[in-house]
């Protein structure tokens, strides 16, 4: 039986859970750089969904946010960013644009205004280069609110920024003084 587009989305969400947060769900481990063995992943997912190498390759290739990468010989796979578990995906340190954006929900704004942006369960705070993306991210949590991040000033002040393989800007925290609600 062929997977429909919504089956593929469901499998992709399951892959995100495994590769970013809970590899133990299917009894596998990630290495220090976040890599999982492709055969072990296929076997583990196969207990729940119809999947083979070809389907996995299609999911990786068509993923809207390019969330996953294979290693050079295709034996391993990892998520490019978004982890809550301690892995080092060899993020590239990069000079950020002057302004970045973070979308969140209204109900978090009082806390953000005083504490700044904190990574929560994830390893980093996620930032985007445009307000459209920030708005979409914010909507996942409730009534969206967008913060403008003075990334240029943060960079000047010595904060480190990373650009993930799929174009997400990441930094450890954003103190409140660099934030402006727009
Ligand atoms: C909020 C998706 C209270 C923060 C997206 C966010 C993204 C605070 C929530 C990626 C806070 C954490 C990540 C503070 C931050 N007080 N709340 N001081 N500081 N928060 O899901 O950024 O589709 O862990 O604003 O596209 O929403 O999964 O982070 O609302 O890039 O690939 O705490 O996930 O990508 O929520 O989303 P999350 P996020 P994928």
mmCIF file of C-alpha atoms and ligand atoms in Angstrom:
data_model
loop_
_atom_site.group_PDB
_atom_site.id
_atom_site.type_symbol
_atom_site.label_atom_id
_atom_site.label_comp_id
_atom_site.label_asym_id
_atom_site.label_seq_id
_atom_site.Cartn_x
_atom_site.Cartn_y
_atom_site.Cartn_z
ATOM 1 C CA UNK A 1 0.000 0.000 0.000
ATOM 2 C CA UNK A 2 1.330 3.414 -0.938
ATOM 3 C CA UNK A 3 1.810 6.123 1.698
ATOM 4 C CA UNK A 4 -0.246 9.285 1.147
ATOM 5 C CA UNK A 5 1.210 12.775 1.679
ATOM 6 C CA UNK A 6 -0.317 12.897 5.162
ATOM 7 C CA UNK A 7 1.225 9.496 6.012
ATOM 8 C CA UNK A 8 4.604 10.943 5.032
ATOM 9 C CA UNK A 9 4.018 13.967 7.281
ATOM 10 C CA UNK A 10 3.117 11.661 10.155
ATOM 11 C CA UNK A 11 6.267 9.594 9.597
ATOM 12 C CA UNK A 12 8.355 12.778 9.367
ATOM 13 C CA UNK A 13 7.013 13.975 12.737
ATOM 14 C CA UNK A 14 7.905 10.581 14.203
ATOM 15 C CA UNK A 15 11.419 10.907 12.754
ATOM 16 C CA UNK A 16 11.721 14.373 14.360
ATOM 17 C CA UNK A 17 10.737 12.930 17.716
ATOM 18 C CA UNK A 18 13.339 10.159 17.368
ATOM 19 C CA UNK A 19 16.216 12.227 15.960
ATOM 20 C CA UNK A 20 15.714 15.350 18.083
ATOM 21 C CA UNK A 21 14.232 14.235 21.361
ATOM 22 C CA UNK A 22 13.633 10.564 22.100
ATOM 23 C CA UNK A 23 15.651 7.975 20.151
ATOM 24 C CA UNK A 24 14.769 5.513 22.900
ATOM 25 C CA UNK A 25 11.198 5.463 21.513
ATOM 26 C CA UNK A 26 12.452 2.880 19.019
ATOM 27 C CA UNK A 27 15.349 1.604 21.135
ATOM 28 C CA UNK A 28 18.185 3.335 19.258
ATOM 29 C CA UNK A 29 20.929 5.739 20.301
ATOM 30 C CA UNK A 30 22.382 8.793 18.594
ATOM 31 C CA UNK A 31 26.143 9.266 18.546
ATOM 32 C CA UNK A 32 27.834 12.388 19.933
ATOM 33 C CA UNK A 33 27.156 14.223 16.653
ATOM 34 C CA UNK A 34 23.492 13.307 16.564
ATOM 35 C CA UNK A 35 23.802 10.575 13.923
ATOM 36 C CA UNK A 36 21.531 7.537 13.922
ATOM 37 C CA UNK A 37 22.186 4.372 11.952
ATOM 38 C CA UNK A 38 19.817 4.400 8.954
ATOM 39 C CA UNK A 39 19.112 0.638 9.026
ATOM 40 C CA UNK A 40 18.312 0.750 12.758
ATOM 41 C CA UNK A 41 16.037 3.759 12.202
ATOM 42 C CA UNK A 42 14.203 2.020 9.335
ATOM 43 C CA UNK A 43 13.736 -1.109 11.406
ATOM 44 C CA UNK A 44 12.451 0.849 14.408
ATOM 45 C CA UNK A 45 10.033 3.008 12.398
ATOM 46 C CA UNK A 46 8.958 -0.079 10.436
ATOM 47 C CA UNK A 47 7.317 -1.479 13.544
ATOM 48 C CA UNK A 48 4.793 1.358 13.321
ATOM 49 C CA UNK A 49 4.724 2.662 9.738
ATOM 50 C CA UNK A 50 5.327 1.310 6.247
ATOM 51 C CA UNK A 51 8.816 2.581 5.413
ATOM 52 C CA UNK A 52 11.868 1.605 3.427
ATOM 53 C CA UNK A 53 15.019 3.372 2.343
ATOM 54 C CA UNK A 54 13.340 4.897 -0.703
ATOM 55 C CA UNK A 55 10.514 6.394 1.366
ATOM 56 C CA UNK A 56 12.990 7.776 3.895
ATOM 57 C CA UNK A 57 14.990 9.363 1.086
ATOM 58 C CA UNK A 58 11.805 10.932 -0.271
ATOM 59 C CA UNK A 59 10.927 12.345 3.169
ATOM 60 C CA UNK A 60 14.410 13.822 3.576
ATOM 61 C CA UNK A 61 14.389 15.280 0.068
ATOM 62 C CA UNK A 62 10.902 16.794 0.174
ATOM 63 C CA UNK A 63 10.867 17.991 3.781
ATOM 64 C CA UNK A 64 9.594 21.594 3.750
ATOM 65 C CA UNK A 65 12.195 22.762 6.260
ATOM 66 C CA UNK A 66 15.024 20.401 5.195
ATOM 67 C CA UNK A 67 15.101 19.060 8.745
ATOM 68 C CA UNK A 68 17.317 16.000 8.124
ATOM 69 C CA UNK A 69 20.656 15.128 6.513
ATOM 70 C CA UNK A 70 22.332 11.876 5.515
ATOM 71 C CA UNK A 71 26.067 11.466 6.008
ATOM 72 C CA UNK A 72 28.311 11.197 2.948
ATOM 73 C CA UNK A 73 27.838 7.452 2.384
ATOM 74 C CA UNK A 74 24.157 7.429 3.355
ATOM 75 C CA UNK A 75 24.547 5.009 6.264
ATOM 76 C CA UNK A 76 23.636 7.599 8.898
ATOM 77 C CA UNK A 77 21.005 10.300 9.314
ATOM 78 C CA UNK A 78 20.514 13.197 11.736
ATOM 79 C CA UNK A 79 18.284 16.200 12.370
ATOM 80 C CA UNK A 80 19.959 19.467 11.356
ATOM 81 C CA UNK A 81 18.699 21.352 14.429
ATOM 82 C CA UNK A 82 15.916 21.469 17.008
ATOM 83 C CA UNK A 83 17.316 18.944 19.490
ATOM 84 C CA UNK A 84 16.469 18.737 23.150
ATOM 85 C CA UNK A 85 19.135 16.099 23.783
ATOM 86 C CA UNK A 86 22.804 17.001 24.147
ATOM 87 C CA UNK A 87 24.362 16.369 20.743
ATOM 88 C CA UNK A 88 26.902 18.378 18.796
ATOM 89 C CA UNK A 89 25.671 18.642 15.214
ATOM 90 C CA UNK A 90 28.746 20.707 14.292
ATOM 91 C CA UNK A 91 26.766 23.915 13.825
ATOM 92 C CA UNK A 92 28.516 26.627 11.836
ATOM 93 C CA UNK A 93 29.361 29.746 13.830
ATOM 94 C CA UNK A 94 28.271 32.688 11.692
ATOM 95 C CA UNK A 95 27.892 36.454 11.767
ATOM 96 C CA UNK A 96 24.163 37.147 12.033
ATOM 97 C CA UNK A 97 22.243 39.767 10.059
ATOM 98 C CA UNK A 98 21.558 43.001 11.987
ATOM 99 C CA UNK A 99 18.022 41.867 12.752
ATOM 100 C CA UNK A 100 16.516 38.456 13.402
ATOM 101 C CA UNK A 101 12.991 37.522 14.516
ATOM 102 C CA UNK A 102 11.423 35.193 17.040
ATOM 103 C CA UNK A 103 7.770 34.224 17.019
ATOM 104 C CA UNK A 104 6.106 33.202 20.213
ATOM 105 C CA UNK A 105 2.710 33.310 21.926
ATOM 106 C CA UNK A 106 1.157 36.229 23.779
ATOM 107 C CA UNK A 107 0.972 34.170 26.985
ATOM 108 C CA UNK A 108 4.807 33.919 27.124
ATOM 109 C CA UNK A 109 5.432 37.633 26.558
ATOM 110 C CA UNK A 110 5.425 38.814 30.196
ATOM 111 C CA UNK A 111 8.062 36.241 31.088
ATOM 112 C CA UNK A 112 10.102 36.976 27.932
ATOM 113 C CA UNK A 113 9.997 40.713 28.642
ATOM 114 C CA UNK A 114 11.787 40.128 31.977
ATOM 115 C CA UNK A 115 13.871 36.985 31.412
ATOM 116 C CA UNK A 116 14.596 37.355 27.697
ATOM 117 C CA UNK A 117 14.403 34.378 25.332
ATOM 118 C CA UNK A 118 15.426 31.083 26.900
ATOM 119 C CA UNK A 119 15.874 27.805 25.012
ATOM 120 C CA UNK A 120 13.336 25.893 27.110
ATOM 121 C CA UNK A 121 13.717 22.176 26.432
ATOM 122 C CA UNK A 122 15.835 22.735 23.343
ATOM 123 C CA UNK A 123 19.554 23.438 23.160
ATOM 124 C CA UNK A 124 19.116 26.876 21.539
ATOM 125 C CA UNK A 125 16.690 29.711 20.954
ATOM 126 C CA UNK A 126 15.439 29.542 17.342
ATOM 127 C CA UNK A 127 15.453 32.707 15.245
ATOM 128 C CA UNK A 128 14.474 33.487 11.658
ATOM 129 C CA UNK A 129 15.435 36.106 9.111
ATOM 130 C CA UNK A 130 11.842 37.082 8.352
ATOM 131 C CA UNK A 131 8.634 37.902 10.181
ATOM 132 C CA UNK A 132 6.527 35.419 8.129
ATOM 133 C CA UNK A 133 8.441 32.454 9.544
ATOM 134 C CA UNK A 134 8.350 33.951 13.046
ATOM 135 C CA UNK A 135 4.587 34.365 12.800
ATOM 136 C CA UNK A 136 4.124 30.713 11.766
ATOM 137 C CA UNK A 137 6.323 29.523 14.635
ATOM 138 C CA UNK A 138 4.406 31.731 17.088
ATOM 139 C CA UNK A 139 1.046 30.375 15.918
ATOM 140 C CA UNK A 140 2.083 26.882 16.985
ATOM 141 C CA UNK A 141 1.847 28.097 20.583
ATOM 142 C CA UNK A 142 -1.204 30.386 20.508
ATOM 143 C CA UNK A 143 -1.922 34.009 19.625
ATOM 144 C CA UNK A 144 1.312 34.992 17.852
ATOM 145 C CA UNK A 145 3.624 37.764 18.989
ATOM 146 C CA UNK A 146 6.815 38.675 17.153
ATOM 147 C CA UNK A 147 10.024 39.930 18.701
ATOM 148 C CA UNK A 148 12.731 41.692 16.776
ATOM 149 C CA UNK A 149 16.180 40.631 17.962
ATOM 150 C CA UNK A 150 19.068 43.088 17.761
ATOM 151 C CA UNK A 151 21.433 40.362 16.581
ATOM 152 C CA UNK A 152 24.040 42.786 15.250
ATOM 153 C CA UNK A 153 24.445 44.371 18.696
ATOM 154 C CA UNK A 154 24.492 40.951 20.384
ATOM 155 C CA UNK A 155 27.218 39.837 18.007
ATOM 156 C CA UNK A 156 29.218 42.992 18.758
ATOM 157 C CA UNK A 157 28.771 42.292 22.458
ATOM 158 C CA UNK A 158 30.288 38.826 22.041
ATOM 159 C CA UNK A 159 27.287 36.517 21.766
ATOM 160 C CA UNK A 160 27.782 33.529 19.473
ATOM 161 C CA UNK A 161 25.324 32.756 16.676
ATOM 162 C CA UNK A 162 25.073 29.583 14.642
ATOM 163 C CA UNK A 163 23.463 28.883 11.283
ATOM 164 C CA UNK A 164 22.118 25.357 10.964
ATOM 165 C CA UNK A 165 22.454 23.304 7.774
ATOM 166 C CA UNK A 166 18.799 24.143 7.045
ATOM 167 C CA UNK A 167 19.081 27.898 7.565
ATOM 168 C CA UNK A 168 17.788 28.340 11.114
ATOM 169 C CA UNK A 169 19.652 30.909 13.251
ATOM 170 C CA UNK A 170 20.436 29.679 16.742
ATOM 171 C CA UNK A 171 21.860 31.226 19.887
ATOM 172 C CA UNK A 172 21.905 30.173 23.525
ATOM 173 C CA UNK A 173 19.789 32.969 24.985
ATOM 174 C CA UNK A 174 18.642 36.471 24.081
ATOM 175 C CA UNK A 175 18.676 38.883 27.043
ATOM 176 C CA UNK A 176 15.633 41.164 27.184
ATOM 177 C CA UNK A 177 17.564 44.321 26.321
ATOM 178 C CA UNK A 178 18.116 43.021 22.759
ATOM 179 C CA UNK A 179 14.419 42.378 22.196
ATOM 180 C CA UNK A 180 11.752 44.639 20.781
ATOM 181 C CA UNK A 181 8.166 43.538 20.425
ATOM 182 C CA UNK A 182 6.798 44.490 17.002
HETATM 183 C C1 LIG B 1 9.127 30.377 24.562
HETATM 184 C C2 LIG B 1 9.822 24.481 14.807
HETATM 185 C C3 LIG B 1 8.488 31.921 28.616
HETATM 186 C C4 LIG B 1 9.514 30.507 23.113
HETATM 187 C C5 LIG B 1 9.850 25.951 14.545
HETATM 188 C C6 LIG B 1 8.698 29.395 22.513
HETATM 189 C C7 LIG B 1 11.123 26.434 15.198
HETATM 190 C C8 LIG B 1 9.687 31.517 26.694
HETATM 191 C C9 LIG B 1 8.667 28.344 23.595
HETATM 192 C C10 LIG B 1 11.477 25.350 16.183
HETATM 193 C C11 LIG B 1 10.802 32.221 27.210
HETATM 194 C C12 LIG B 1 9.551 27.157 23.289
HETATM 195 C C13 LIG B 1 11.502 25.879 17.574
HETATM 196 C C14 LIG B 1 10.673 32.791 28.501
HETATM 197 C C15 LIG B 1 11.301 31.544 25.231
HETATM 198 N N1 LIG B 1 9.519 32.612 29.161
HETATM 199 N N2 LIG B 1 8.544 31.367 27.403
HETATM 200 N N3 LIG B 1 11.669 33.476 29.086
HETATM 201 N N4 LIG B 1 11.777 32.211 26.286
HETATM 202 N N5 LIG B 1 10.028 31.110 25.480
HETATM 203 O O1 LIG B 1 8.880 24.778 20.403
HETATM 204 O O2 LIG B 1 11.073 28.586 18.924
HETATM 205 O O3 LIG B 1 8.809 22.462 12.638
HETATM 206 O O4 LIG B 1 10.870 24.809 21.964
HETATM 207 O O5 LIG B 1 9.186 31.780 22.623
HETATM 208 O O6 LIG B 1 9.801 26.256 13.182
HETATM 209 O O7 LIG B 1 8.656 27.792 19.175
HETATM 210 O O8 LIG B 1 9.861 21.531 14.688
HETATM 211 O O9 LIG B 1 10.606 26.648 20.361
HETATM 212 O O10 LIG B 1 7.401 29.831 22.236
HETATM 213 O O11 LIG B 1 12.197 26.662 14.353
HETATM 214 O O12 LIG B 1 11.224 21.872 12.629
HETATM 215 O O13 LIG B 1 9.152 28.985 24.787
HETATM 216 O O14 LIG B 1 10.477 24.351 16.034
HETATM 217 O O15 LIG B 1 10.505 23.784 13.854
HETATM 218 O O16 LIG B 1 8.959 26.420 22.243
HETATM 219 O O17 LIG B 1 10.248 26.436 17.905
HETATM 220 P P1 LIG B 1 9.826 25.556 21.247
HETATM 221 P P2 LIG B 1 10.100 27.474 19.084
HETATM 222 P P3 LIG B 1 10.073 22.320 13.418
#
